[in-house]
Coordinates of C-alpha atoms and ligand atoms in Angstrom, one line a residue:
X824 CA 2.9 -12.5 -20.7
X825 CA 0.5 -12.3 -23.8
X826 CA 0.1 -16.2 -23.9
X827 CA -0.8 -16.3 -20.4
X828 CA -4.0 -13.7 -20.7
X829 CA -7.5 -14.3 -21.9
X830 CA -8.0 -10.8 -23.0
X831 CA -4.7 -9.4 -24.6
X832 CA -5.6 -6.0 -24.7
X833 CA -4.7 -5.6 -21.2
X834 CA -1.4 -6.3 -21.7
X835 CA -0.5 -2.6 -22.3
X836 CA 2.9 -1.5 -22.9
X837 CA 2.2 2.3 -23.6
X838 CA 1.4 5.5 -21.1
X839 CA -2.0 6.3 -21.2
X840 CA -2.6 9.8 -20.9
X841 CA -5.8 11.9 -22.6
X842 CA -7.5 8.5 -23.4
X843 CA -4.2 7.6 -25.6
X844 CA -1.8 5.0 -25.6
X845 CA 1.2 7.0 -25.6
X846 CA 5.2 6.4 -25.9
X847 CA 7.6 8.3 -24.6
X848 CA 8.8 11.6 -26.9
X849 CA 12.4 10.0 -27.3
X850 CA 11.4 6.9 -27.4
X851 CA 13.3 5.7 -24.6
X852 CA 12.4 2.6 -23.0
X853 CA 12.3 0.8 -19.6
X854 CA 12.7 -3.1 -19.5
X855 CA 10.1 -4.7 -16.8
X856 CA 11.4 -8.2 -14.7
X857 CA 9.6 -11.3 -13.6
X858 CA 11.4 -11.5 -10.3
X859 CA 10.6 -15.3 -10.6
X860 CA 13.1 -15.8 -13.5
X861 CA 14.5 -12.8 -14.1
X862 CA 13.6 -12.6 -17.9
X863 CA 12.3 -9.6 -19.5
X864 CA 8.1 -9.9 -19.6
X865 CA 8.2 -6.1 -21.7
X866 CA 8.9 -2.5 -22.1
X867 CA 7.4 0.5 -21.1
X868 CA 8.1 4.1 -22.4
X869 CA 10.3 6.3 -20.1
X870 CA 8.7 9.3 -19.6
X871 CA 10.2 12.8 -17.9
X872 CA 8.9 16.0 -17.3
X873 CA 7.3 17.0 -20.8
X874 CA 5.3 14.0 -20.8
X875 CA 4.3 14.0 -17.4
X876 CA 3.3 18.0 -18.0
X877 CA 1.4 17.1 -20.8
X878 CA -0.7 14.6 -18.5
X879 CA -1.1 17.2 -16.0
X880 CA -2.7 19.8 -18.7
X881 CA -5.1 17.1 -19.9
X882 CA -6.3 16.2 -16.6
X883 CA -6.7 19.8 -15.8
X884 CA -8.9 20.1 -19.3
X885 CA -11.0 17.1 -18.0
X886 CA -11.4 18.6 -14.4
X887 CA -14.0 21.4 -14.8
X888 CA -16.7 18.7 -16.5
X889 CA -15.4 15.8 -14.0
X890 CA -15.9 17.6 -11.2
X891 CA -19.1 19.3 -11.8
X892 CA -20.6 15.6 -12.8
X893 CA -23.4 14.4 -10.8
X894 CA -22.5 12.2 -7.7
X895 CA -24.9 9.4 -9.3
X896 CA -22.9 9.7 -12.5
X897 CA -19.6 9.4 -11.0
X898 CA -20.8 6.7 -8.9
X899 CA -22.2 4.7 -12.1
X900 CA -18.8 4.8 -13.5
X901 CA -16.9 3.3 -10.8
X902 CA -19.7 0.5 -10.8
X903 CA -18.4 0.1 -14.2
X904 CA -14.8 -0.2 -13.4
X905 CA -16.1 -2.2 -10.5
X906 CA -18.0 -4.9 -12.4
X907 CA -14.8 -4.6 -15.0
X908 CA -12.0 -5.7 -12.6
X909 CA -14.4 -8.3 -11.4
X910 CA -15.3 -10.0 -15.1
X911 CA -11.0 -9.8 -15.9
X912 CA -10.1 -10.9 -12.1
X913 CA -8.0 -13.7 -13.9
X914 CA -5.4 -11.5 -16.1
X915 CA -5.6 -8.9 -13.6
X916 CA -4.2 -11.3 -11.0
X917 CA -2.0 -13.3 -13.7
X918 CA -0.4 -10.0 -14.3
X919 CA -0.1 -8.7 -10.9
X920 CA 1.9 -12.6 -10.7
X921 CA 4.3 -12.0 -13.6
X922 CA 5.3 -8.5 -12.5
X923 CA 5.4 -8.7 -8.8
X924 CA 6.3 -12.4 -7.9
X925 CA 3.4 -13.2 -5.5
X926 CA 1.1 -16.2 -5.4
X927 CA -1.7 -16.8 -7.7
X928 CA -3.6 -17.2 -4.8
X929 CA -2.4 -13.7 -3.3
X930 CA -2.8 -12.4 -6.5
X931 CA -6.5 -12.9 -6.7
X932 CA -6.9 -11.5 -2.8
X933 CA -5.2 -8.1 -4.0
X934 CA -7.7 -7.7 -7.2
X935 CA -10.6 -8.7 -4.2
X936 CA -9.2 -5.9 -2.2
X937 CA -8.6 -3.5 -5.1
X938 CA -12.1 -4.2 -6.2
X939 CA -13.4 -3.7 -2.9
X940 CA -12.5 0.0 -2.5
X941 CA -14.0 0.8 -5.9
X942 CA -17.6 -0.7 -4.8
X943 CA -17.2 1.6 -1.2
X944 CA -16.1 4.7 -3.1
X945 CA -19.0 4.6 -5.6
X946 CA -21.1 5.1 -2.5
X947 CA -19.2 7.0 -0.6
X948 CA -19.7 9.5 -3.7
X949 CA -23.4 9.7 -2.8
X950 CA -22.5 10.6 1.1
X951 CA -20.4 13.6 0.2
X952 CA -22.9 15.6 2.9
X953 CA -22.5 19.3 4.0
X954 CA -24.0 21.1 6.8
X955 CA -25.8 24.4 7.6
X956 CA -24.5 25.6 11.2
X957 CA -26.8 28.2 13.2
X958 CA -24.9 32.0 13.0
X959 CA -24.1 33.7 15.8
X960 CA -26.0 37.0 13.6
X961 CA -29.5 37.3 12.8
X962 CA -30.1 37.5 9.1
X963 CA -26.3 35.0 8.3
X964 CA -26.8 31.6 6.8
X965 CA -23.3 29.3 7.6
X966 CA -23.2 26.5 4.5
X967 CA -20.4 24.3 4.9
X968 CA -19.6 22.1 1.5
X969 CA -17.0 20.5 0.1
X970 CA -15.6 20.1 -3.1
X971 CA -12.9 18.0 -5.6
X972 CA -9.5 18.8 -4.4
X973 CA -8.2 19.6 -8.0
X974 CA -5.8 18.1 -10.4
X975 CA -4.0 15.0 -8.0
X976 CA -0.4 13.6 -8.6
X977 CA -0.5 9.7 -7.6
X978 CA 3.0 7.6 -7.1
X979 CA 2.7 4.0 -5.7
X980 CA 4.7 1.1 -4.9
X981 CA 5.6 -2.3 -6.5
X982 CA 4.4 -4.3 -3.6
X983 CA 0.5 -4.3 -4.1
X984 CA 0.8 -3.2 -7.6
X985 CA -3.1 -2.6 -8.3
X986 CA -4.4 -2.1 -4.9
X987 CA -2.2 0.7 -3.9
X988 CA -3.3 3.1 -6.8
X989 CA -7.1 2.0 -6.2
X990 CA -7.2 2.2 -3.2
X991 CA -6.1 6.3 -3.9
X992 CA -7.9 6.9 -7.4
X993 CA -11.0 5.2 -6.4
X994 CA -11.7 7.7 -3.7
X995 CA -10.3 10.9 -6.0
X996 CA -12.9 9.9 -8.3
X997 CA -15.4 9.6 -6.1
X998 CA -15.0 13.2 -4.7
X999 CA -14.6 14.4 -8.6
X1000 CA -11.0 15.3 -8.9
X1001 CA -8.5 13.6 -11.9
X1002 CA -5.3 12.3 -11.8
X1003 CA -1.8 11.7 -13.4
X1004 CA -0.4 8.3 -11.9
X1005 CA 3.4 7.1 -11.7
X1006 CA 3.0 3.7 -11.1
X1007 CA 6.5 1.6 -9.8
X1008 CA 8.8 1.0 -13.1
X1009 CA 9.0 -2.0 -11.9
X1010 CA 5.0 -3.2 -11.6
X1011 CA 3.7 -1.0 -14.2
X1012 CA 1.5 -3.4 -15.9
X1013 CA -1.3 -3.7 -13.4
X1014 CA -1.7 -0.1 -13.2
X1015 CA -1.6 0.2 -17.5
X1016 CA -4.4 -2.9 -17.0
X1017 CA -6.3 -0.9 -14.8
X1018 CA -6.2 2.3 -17.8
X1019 CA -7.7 0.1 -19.8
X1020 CA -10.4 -1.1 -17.9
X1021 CA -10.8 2.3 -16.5
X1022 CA -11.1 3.1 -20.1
X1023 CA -14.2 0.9 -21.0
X1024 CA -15.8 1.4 -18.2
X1025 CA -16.3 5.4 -19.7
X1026 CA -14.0 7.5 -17.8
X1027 CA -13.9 10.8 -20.0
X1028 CA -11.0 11.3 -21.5
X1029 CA -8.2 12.7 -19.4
X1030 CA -10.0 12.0 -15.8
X1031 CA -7.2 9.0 -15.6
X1032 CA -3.5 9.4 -16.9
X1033 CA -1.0 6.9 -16.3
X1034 CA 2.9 7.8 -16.7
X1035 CA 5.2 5.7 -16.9
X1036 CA 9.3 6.6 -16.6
X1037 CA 12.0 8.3 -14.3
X1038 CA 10.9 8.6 -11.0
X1039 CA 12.7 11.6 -10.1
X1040 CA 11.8 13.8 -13.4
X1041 CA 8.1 12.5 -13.1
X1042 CA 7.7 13.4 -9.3
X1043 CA 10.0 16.6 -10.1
X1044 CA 7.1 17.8 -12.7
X1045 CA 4.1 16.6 -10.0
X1046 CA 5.4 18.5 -7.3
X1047 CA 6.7 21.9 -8.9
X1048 CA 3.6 22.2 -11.2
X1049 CA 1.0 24.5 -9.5
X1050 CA -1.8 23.1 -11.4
X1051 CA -1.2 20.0 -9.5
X1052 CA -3.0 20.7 -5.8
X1053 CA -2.3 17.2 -4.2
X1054 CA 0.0 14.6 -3.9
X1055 CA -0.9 11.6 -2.8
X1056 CA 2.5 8.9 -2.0
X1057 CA 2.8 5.4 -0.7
X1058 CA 6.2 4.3 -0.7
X1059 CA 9.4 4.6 1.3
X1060 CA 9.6 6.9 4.2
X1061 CA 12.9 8.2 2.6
X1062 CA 11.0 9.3 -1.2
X1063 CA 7.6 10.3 1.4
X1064 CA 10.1 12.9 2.9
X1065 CA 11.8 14.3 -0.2
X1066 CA 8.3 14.4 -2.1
X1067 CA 7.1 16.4 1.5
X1068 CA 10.1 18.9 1.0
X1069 CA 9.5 19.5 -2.5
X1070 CA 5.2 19.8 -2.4
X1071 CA 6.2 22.9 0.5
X1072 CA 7.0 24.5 -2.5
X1073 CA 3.7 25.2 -3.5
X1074 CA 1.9 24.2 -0.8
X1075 CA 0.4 21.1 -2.3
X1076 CA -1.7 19.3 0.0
X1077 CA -0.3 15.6 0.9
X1078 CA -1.1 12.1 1.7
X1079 CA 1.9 10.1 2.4
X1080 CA 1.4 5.9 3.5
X1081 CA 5.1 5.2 4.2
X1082 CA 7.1 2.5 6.1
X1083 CA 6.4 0.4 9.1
X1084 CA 7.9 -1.8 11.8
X1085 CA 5.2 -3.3 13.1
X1086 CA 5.6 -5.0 16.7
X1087 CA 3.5 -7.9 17.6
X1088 CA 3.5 -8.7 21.0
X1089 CA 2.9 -11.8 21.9
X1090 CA 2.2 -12.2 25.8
X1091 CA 1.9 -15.7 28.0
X1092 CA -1.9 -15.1 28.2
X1093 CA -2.8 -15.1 24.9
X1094 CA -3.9 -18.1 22.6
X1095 CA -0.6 -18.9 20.9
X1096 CA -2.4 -21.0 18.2
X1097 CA -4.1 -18.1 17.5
X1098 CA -1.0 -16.0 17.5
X1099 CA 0.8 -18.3 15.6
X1100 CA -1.5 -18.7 12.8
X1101 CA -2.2 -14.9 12.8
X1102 CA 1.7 -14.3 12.6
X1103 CA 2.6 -17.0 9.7
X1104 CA -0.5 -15.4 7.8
X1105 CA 0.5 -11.6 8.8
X1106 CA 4.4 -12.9 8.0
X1107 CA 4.0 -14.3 5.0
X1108 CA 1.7 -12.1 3.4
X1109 CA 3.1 -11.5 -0.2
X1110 CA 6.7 -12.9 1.4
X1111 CA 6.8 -10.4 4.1
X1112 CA 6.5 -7.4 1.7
X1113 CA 3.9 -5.4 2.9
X1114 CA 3.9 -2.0 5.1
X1115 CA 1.8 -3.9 7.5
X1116 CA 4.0 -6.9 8.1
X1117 CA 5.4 -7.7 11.7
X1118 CA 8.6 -6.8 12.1
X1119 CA 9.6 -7.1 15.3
X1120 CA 8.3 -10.5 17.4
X1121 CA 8.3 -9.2 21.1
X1122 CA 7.7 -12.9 22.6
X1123 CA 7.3 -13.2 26.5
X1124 CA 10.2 -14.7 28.1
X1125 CA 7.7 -17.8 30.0
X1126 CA 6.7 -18.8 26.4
X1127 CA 9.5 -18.3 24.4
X1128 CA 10.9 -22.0 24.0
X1129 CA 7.5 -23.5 23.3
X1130 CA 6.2 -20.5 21.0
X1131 CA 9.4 -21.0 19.2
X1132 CA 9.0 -24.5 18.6
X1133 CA 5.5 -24.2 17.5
X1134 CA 6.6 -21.7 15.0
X1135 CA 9.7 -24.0 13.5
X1136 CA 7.1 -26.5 13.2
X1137 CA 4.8 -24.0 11.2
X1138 CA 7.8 -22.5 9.1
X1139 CA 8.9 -25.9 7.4
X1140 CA 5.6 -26.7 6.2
X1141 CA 5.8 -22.6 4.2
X1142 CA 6.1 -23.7 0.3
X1143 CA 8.3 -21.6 -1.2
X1144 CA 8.1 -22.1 -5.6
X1145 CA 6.2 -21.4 -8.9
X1146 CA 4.0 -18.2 -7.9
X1147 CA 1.2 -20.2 -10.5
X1148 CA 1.1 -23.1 -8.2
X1149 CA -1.9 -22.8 -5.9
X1150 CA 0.0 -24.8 -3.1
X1151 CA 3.1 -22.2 -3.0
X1152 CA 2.9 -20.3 0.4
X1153 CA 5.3 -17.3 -0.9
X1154 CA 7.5 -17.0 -4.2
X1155 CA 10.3 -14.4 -4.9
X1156 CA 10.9 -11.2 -3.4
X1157 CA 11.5 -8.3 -5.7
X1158 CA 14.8 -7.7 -6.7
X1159 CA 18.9 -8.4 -6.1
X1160 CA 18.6 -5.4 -4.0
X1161 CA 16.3 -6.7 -1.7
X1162 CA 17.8 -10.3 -1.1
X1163 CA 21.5 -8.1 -0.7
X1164 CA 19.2 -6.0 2.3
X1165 CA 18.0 -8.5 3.8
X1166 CA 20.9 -10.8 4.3
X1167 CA 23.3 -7.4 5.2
X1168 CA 20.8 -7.2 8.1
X1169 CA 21.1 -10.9 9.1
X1170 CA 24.7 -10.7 8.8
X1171 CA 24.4 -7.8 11.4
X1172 CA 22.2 -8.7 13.5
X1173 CA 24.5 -12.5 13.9
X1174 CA 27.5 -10.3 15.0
X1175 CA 25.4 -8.7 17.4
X1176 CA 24.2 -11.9 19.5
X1177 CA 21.3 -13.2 17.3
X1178 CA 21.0 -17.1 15.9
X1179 CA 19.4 -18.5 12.9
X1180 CA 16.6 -21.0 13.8
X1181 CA 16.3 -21.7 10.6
X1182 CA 16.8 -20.2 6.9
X1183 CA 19.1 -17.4 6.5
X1184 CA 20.0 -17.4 3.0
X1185 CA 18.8 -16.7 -0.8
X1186 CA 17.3 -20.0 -2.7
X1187 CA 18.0 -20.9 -6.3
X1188 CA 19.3 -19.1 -8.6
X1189 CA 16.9 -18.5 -11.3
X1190 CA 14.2 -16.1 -9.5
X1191 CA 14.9 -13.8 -6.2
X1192 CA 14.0 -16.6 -3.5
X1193 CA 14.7 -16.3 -0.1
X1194 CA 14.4 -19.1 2.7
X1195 CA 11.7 -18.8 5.2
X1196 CA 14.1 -17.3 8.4
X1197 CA 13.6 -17.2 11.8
X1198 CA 16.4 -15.3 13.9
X1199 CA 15.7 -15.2 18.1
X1200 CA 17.4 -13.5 20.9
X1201 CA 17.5 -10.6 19.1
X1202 CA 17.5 -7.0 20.6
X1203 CA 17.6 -3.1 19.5
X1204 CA 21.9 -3.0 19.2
X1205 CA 21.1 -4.1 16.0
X1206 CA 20.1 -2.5 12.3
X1207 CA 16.9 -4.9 12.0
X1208 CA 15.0 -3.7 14.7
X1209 CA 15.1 -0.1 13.0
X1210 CA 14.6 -1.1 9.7
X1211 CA 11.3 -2.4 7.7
X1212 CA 12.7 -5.8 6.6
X1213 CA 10.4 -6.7 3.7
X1214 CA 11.4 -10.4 3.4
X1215 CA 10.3 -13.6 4.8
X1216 CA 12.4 -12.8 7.6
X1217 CA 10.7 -14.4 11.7
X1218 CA 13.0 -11.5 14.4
X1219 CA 12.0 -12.4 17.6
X1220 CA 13.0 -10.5 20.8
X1221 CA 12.8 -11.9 24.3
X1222 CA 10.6 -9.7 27.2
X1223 CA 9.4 -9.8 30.4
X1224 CA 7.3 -7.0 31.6
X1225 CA 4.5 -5.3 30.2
X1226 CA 6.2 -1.9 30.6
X1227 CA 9.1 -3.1 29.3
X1228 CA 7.3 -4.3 26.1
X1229 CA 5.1 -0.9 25.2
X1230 CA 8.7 0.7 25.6
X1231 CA 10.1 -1.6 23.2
X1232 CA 7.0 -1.4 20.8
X1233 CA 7.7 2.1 20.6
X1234 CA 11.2 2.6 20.4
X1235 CA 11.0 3.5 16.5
X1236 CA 10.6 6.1 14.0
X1237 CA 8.1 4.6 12.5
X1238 CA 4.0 4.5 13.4
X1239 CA 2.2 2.2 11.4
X1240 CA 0.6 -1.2 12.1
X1241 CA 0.9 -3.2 15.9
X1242 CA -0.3 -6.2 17.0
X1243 CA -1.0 -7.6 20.3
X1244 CA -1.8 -11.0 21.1
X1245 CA -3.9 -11.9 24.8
X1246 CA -7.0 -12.7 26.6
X1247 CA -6.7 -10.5 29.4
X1248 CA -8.6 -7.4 28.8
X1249 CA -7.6 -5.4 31.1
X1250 CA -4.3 -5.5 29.4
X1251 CA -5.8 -5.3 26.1
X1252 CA -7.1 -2.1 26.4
X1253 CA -4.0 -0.7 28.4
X1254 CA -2.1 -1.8 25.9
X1255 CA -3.5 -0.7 22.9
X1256 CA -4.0 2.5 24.4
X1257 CA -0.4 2.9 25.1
X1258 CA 1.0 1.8 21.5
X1259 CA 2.0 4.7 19.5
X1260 CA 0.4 3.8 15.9
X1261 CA -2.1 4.3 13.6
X1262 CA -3.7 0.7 13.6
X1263 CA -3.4 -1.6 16.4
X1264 CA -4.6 -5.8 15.7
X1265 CA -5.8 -7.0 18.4
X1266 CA -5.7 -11.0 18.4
X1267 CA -5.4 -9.9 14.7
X1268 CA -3.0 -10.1 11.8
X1269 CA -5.5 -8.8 8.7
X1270 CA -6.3 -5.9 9.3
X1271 CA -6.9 -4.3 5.7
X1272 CA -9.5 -3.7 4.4
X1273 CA -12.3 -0.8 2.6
X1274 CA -14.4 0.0 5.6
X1275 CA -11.1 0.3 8.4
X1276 CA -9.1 4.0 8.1
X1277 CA -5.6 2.6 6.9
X1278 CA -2.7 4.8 7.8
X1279 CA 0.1 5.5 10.1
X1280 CA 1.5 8.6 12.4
X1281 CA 4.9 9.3 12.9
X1282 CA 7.2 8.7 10.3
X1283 CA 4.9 6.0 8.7
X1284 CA 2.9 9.6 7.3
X1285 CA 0.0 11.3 7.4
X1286 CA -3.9 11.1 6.2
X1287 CA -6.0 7.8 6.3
X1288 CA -7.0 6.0 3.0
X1289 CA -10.5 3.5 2.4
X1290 CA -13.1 4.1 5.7
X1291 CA -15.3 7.1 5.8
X1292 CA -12.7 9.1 6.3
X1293 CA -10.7 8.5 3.0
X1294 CA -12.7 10.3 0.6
X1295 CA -11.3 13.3 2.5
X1296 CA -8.3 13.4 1.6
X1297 CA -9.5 14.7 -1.5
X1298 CA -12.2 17.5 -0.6
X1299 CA -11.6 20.7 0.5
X1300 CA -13.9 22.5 3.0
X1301 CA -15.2 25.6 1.7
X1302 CA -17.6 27.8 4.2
X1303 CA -20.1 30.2 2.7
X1304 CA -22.0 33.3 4.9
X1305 CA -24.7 34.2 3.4
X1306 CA -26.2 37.4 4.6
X1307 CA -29.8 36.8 3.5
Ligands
NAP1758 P1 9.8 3.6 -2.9 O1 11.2 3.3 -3.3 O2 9.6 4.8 -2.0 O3 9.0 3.9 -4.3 C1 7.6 4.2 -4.2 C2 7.3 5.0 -5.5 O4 8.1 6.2 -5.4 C3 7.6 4.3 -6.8 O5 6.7 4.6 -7.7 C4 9.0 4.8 -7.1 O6 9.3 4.8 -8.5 C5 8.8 6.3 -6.6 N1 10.1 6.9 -6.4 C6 11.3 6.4 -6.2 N2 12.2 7.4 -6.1 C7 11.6 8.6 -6.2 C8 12.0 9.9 -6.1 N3 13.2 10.3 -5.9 N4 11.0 10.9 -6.2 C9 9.7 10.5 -6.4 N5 9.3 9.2 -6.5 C10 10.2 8.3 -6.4 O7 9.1 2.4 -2.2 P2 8.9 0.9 -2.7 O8 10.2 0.2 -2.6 O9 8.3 1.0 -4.1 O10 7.8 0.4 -1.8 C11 8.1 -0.1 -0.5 C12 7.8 0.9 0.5 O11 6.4 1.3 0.4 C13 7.9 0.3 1.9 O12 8.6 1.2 2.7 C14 6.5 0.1 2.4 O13 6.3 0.0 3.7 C15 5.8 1.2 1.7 N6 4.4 1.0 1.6 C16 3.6 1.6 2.5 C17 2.2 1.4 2.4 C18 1.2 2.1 3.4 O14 0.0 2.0 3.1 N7 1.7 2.8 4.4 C19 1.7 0.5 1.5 C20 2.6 -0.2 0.7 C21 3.9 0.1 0.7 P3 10.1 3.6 -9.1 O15 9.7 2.3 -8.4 O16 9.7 3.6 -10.5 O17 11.6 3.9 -8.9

């Protein structure tokens, strides 16, 4: 890793908690993969409870300063940061590469993202507005303000290892609360980048902690410690639940981004170059690993053979190799875990009726490569079309009606992106109307970014993070009467 960085000090291989660089109090270690290779890049310390409580008093030391700070002064900070992710976009993305196994090119697009959120919440710190309402009693002022939620616990995913924690503390900041973050064991390195950044920049000490360690103990301490007032998750609808049953202990206020199993309908109408480029670039998207990615290809039956060709076409010329080369489409996925997953579901899904058009199984042996796949005629008999797949991994179900499609569409659990491809707007607008998510593409495969509210209902989870709404999610309201 080291050789690879311009600036070595953001290699960090510590916790960073009270403006330290911390191991953990037995000295226990975790070792972190580069699912390219499968050699060991470092260690980090793993941390439990006492650690993680120690975090949690610090940032509650830094809260009553933090909090009180001027809206300008908070803002100037995350300018810093800002300005800081910009000037080391290089390491930050090299790093993101070595620990999470997608492109260089992707790699530079998540720091652009991550940065982006940073820029929007250092002004939405300035738009943190109240109101003053007219009483219904002579004599009664109504002020309506908000204020910083509190001490917030933060746990995020390997998959966008920066952009999913900044895309969370950016906006805390912004609205004056501090944080303890439990960044994935296995991407930790982006977040303990960002700590040092975060660091320069002139966060006081304490306003950012980053713990690293067992997930269970860590979460155990964020959820059952009453100084801790929010918990904000992305990651698996299964951990969103358990981390929901154990914040009802103290009534911890929650944002959960979970799963997805996005449909994107395709109907005869639409543009299928269009569609087709949106779905290889929505598909392949970090190698099919995002919360967003479509899942489920409805396909209308009139176009199925020709869409289908069109997209074998498009899927041999996907370059699958060395995530430093700038021509590589996708590289590894994550772990053994996740090939094992993804090739018990295409196993199932066979014995239920579907074919391989192409691809179907791992590639090499050195990294965690998977073939480009494309499976058609599937339907909902089998496992796939409940499950977020998170692989390179084309399903594609036949349909014929409209109503039969929005049935389809919503015959999950899950809630978070859609997609529909036409030109008919009519149908459009029907359509979208009838599909039961949080985010719906419309002729449109990218649909994140700062300014959009990204989030899902159902069992995708709850609250909406970037947009004017994110902030938030970490206020609370607080009405004064004022008899005067
Ligand atoms: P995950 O297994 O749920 O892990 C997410 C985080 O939770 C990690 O930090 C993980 O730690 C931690 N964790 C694991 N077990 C836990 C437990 N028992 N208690 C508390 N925390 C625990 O999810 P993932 O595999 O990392 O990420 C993929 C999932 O995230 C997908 O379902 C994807 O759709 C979802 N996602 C959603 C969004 C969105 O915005 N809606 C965005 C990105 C990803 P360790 O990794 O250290 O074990």
């Amino acid at each position: 890793m080291l050789e690879k960085l311009a600036d070595k000090k953001l290699f960090r291989t510590k916790s960073y908690i009270a403006g330290s660089w911390c191991d953990a109090d037995n000295h226990n270690i975790i070792e972190v993969i580069n699912p390219s290779n499968k050699q060991v890049i470092g260690t980090i310390p793993n941390m439990g409870e006492a650690e993680t409580k120690r975090a949690i008093d610090y940032a509650y030391g830094a809260l009553e300063n933090w909090k009180w700070t001027s809206v300008k002064d908070r803002a100037d900070i995350l300018y810093k940061w800002y300005d800081l992710i910009l000037a080391n976009r290089d390491d930050l993305a090299t790093i993101i590469v070595l620990e999470q196994g997608k492109t260089i090119t992707e790699a530079h697009k998540e720091i652009a993202y991550s940065a982006s959120f940073v820029k929007w919440f250092a002004e939405e710190a300035r738009r943190i507005y109240g109101k003053i309402i007219p009483s219904p009693i002579k004599n009664q002022k109504i002020m309506v303000t908000s204020e910083a939620v509190g001490v917030v616990g933060i746990i995020t995913p390997w998959n966008f290892p920066s952009s999913m924690i900044i895309r969370k503390v950016s906006a805390a900041f912004a609205a004056g609360c501090t944080v303890v973050i439990k960044p994935s064991e296995l991407t930790p390195y982006s977040a303990l980048a960002l700590g040092e950044l975060a660091s320069r920049a002139g966060f006081p000490d304490g306003v950012l902690n980053i713990v690293t360690g067992e997930a269970g103990a860590i979460a155990g301490e964020l959820t059952s410690n009453k100084i801790v007032k929010k918990i904000s998750f992305t990651g698996s609808t299964r951990v969103g639940k358990l981390l929901m049953s154990q914040a009802a202990g103290n009534i911890q206020r929650l944002s959960l981004e979970l799963g997805g199993n996005a449909p994107f309908i395709i109907f005869d109408d639409a543009d299928l170059d269009v569609a087709l480029n949106c779905l290889i670039a929505g598909k392949f998207r970090n190698n099919g690993q995002s919360c967003v990615s479509p899942n489920r290809i409805y396909l209308q039956k009139t176009i199925y053979e020709k869409f289908i060709d069109k997209l074998t076409n498009e899927i041999n010329k996907v370059k699958l190799g060395d995530c430093f080369d700038k021509d590589a489409t996708i590289g590894p996925l994550i772990n053994q875990a996740s090939i094992d997953k993804i090739t018990y579901l295409i196993k199932d899904a066979v014995s239920k009726g579907a074919k391989i058009f192409s691809g179907g199984s791992k590639a090499g042996e050195d990294g965690y490569f998977f073939q480009p796949t494309i499976l058609v005629d599937a339907n909902h008999q089998m496992e796939i079309a409940a499950t977020e797949i998170f692989g390179p991994v084309m399903v594609i179900y036949p349909f014929e009606t409209e109503d039969q499609v929005i049935k389809l569409a919503n015959d999950t659990d899950y809630g978070l992106a859609s997609y529909i491809f036409s030109k008919d707007y009519a149908r459009i607008y029907r359509v979208s109307d009838a599909l039961e998510y949080g985010m719906v593409g419309i002729n449109e495969a990218i649909i994140s970014n700062e300014i959009g509210p990204f989030g899902g209902i159902k069992q995708s989870g709850m609250g909406r993070e970037g947009s004017y709404l994110g902030i938030n999610e970490y206020l609370n309201i607080k009405y004064k009467c004022w008899n005067v």
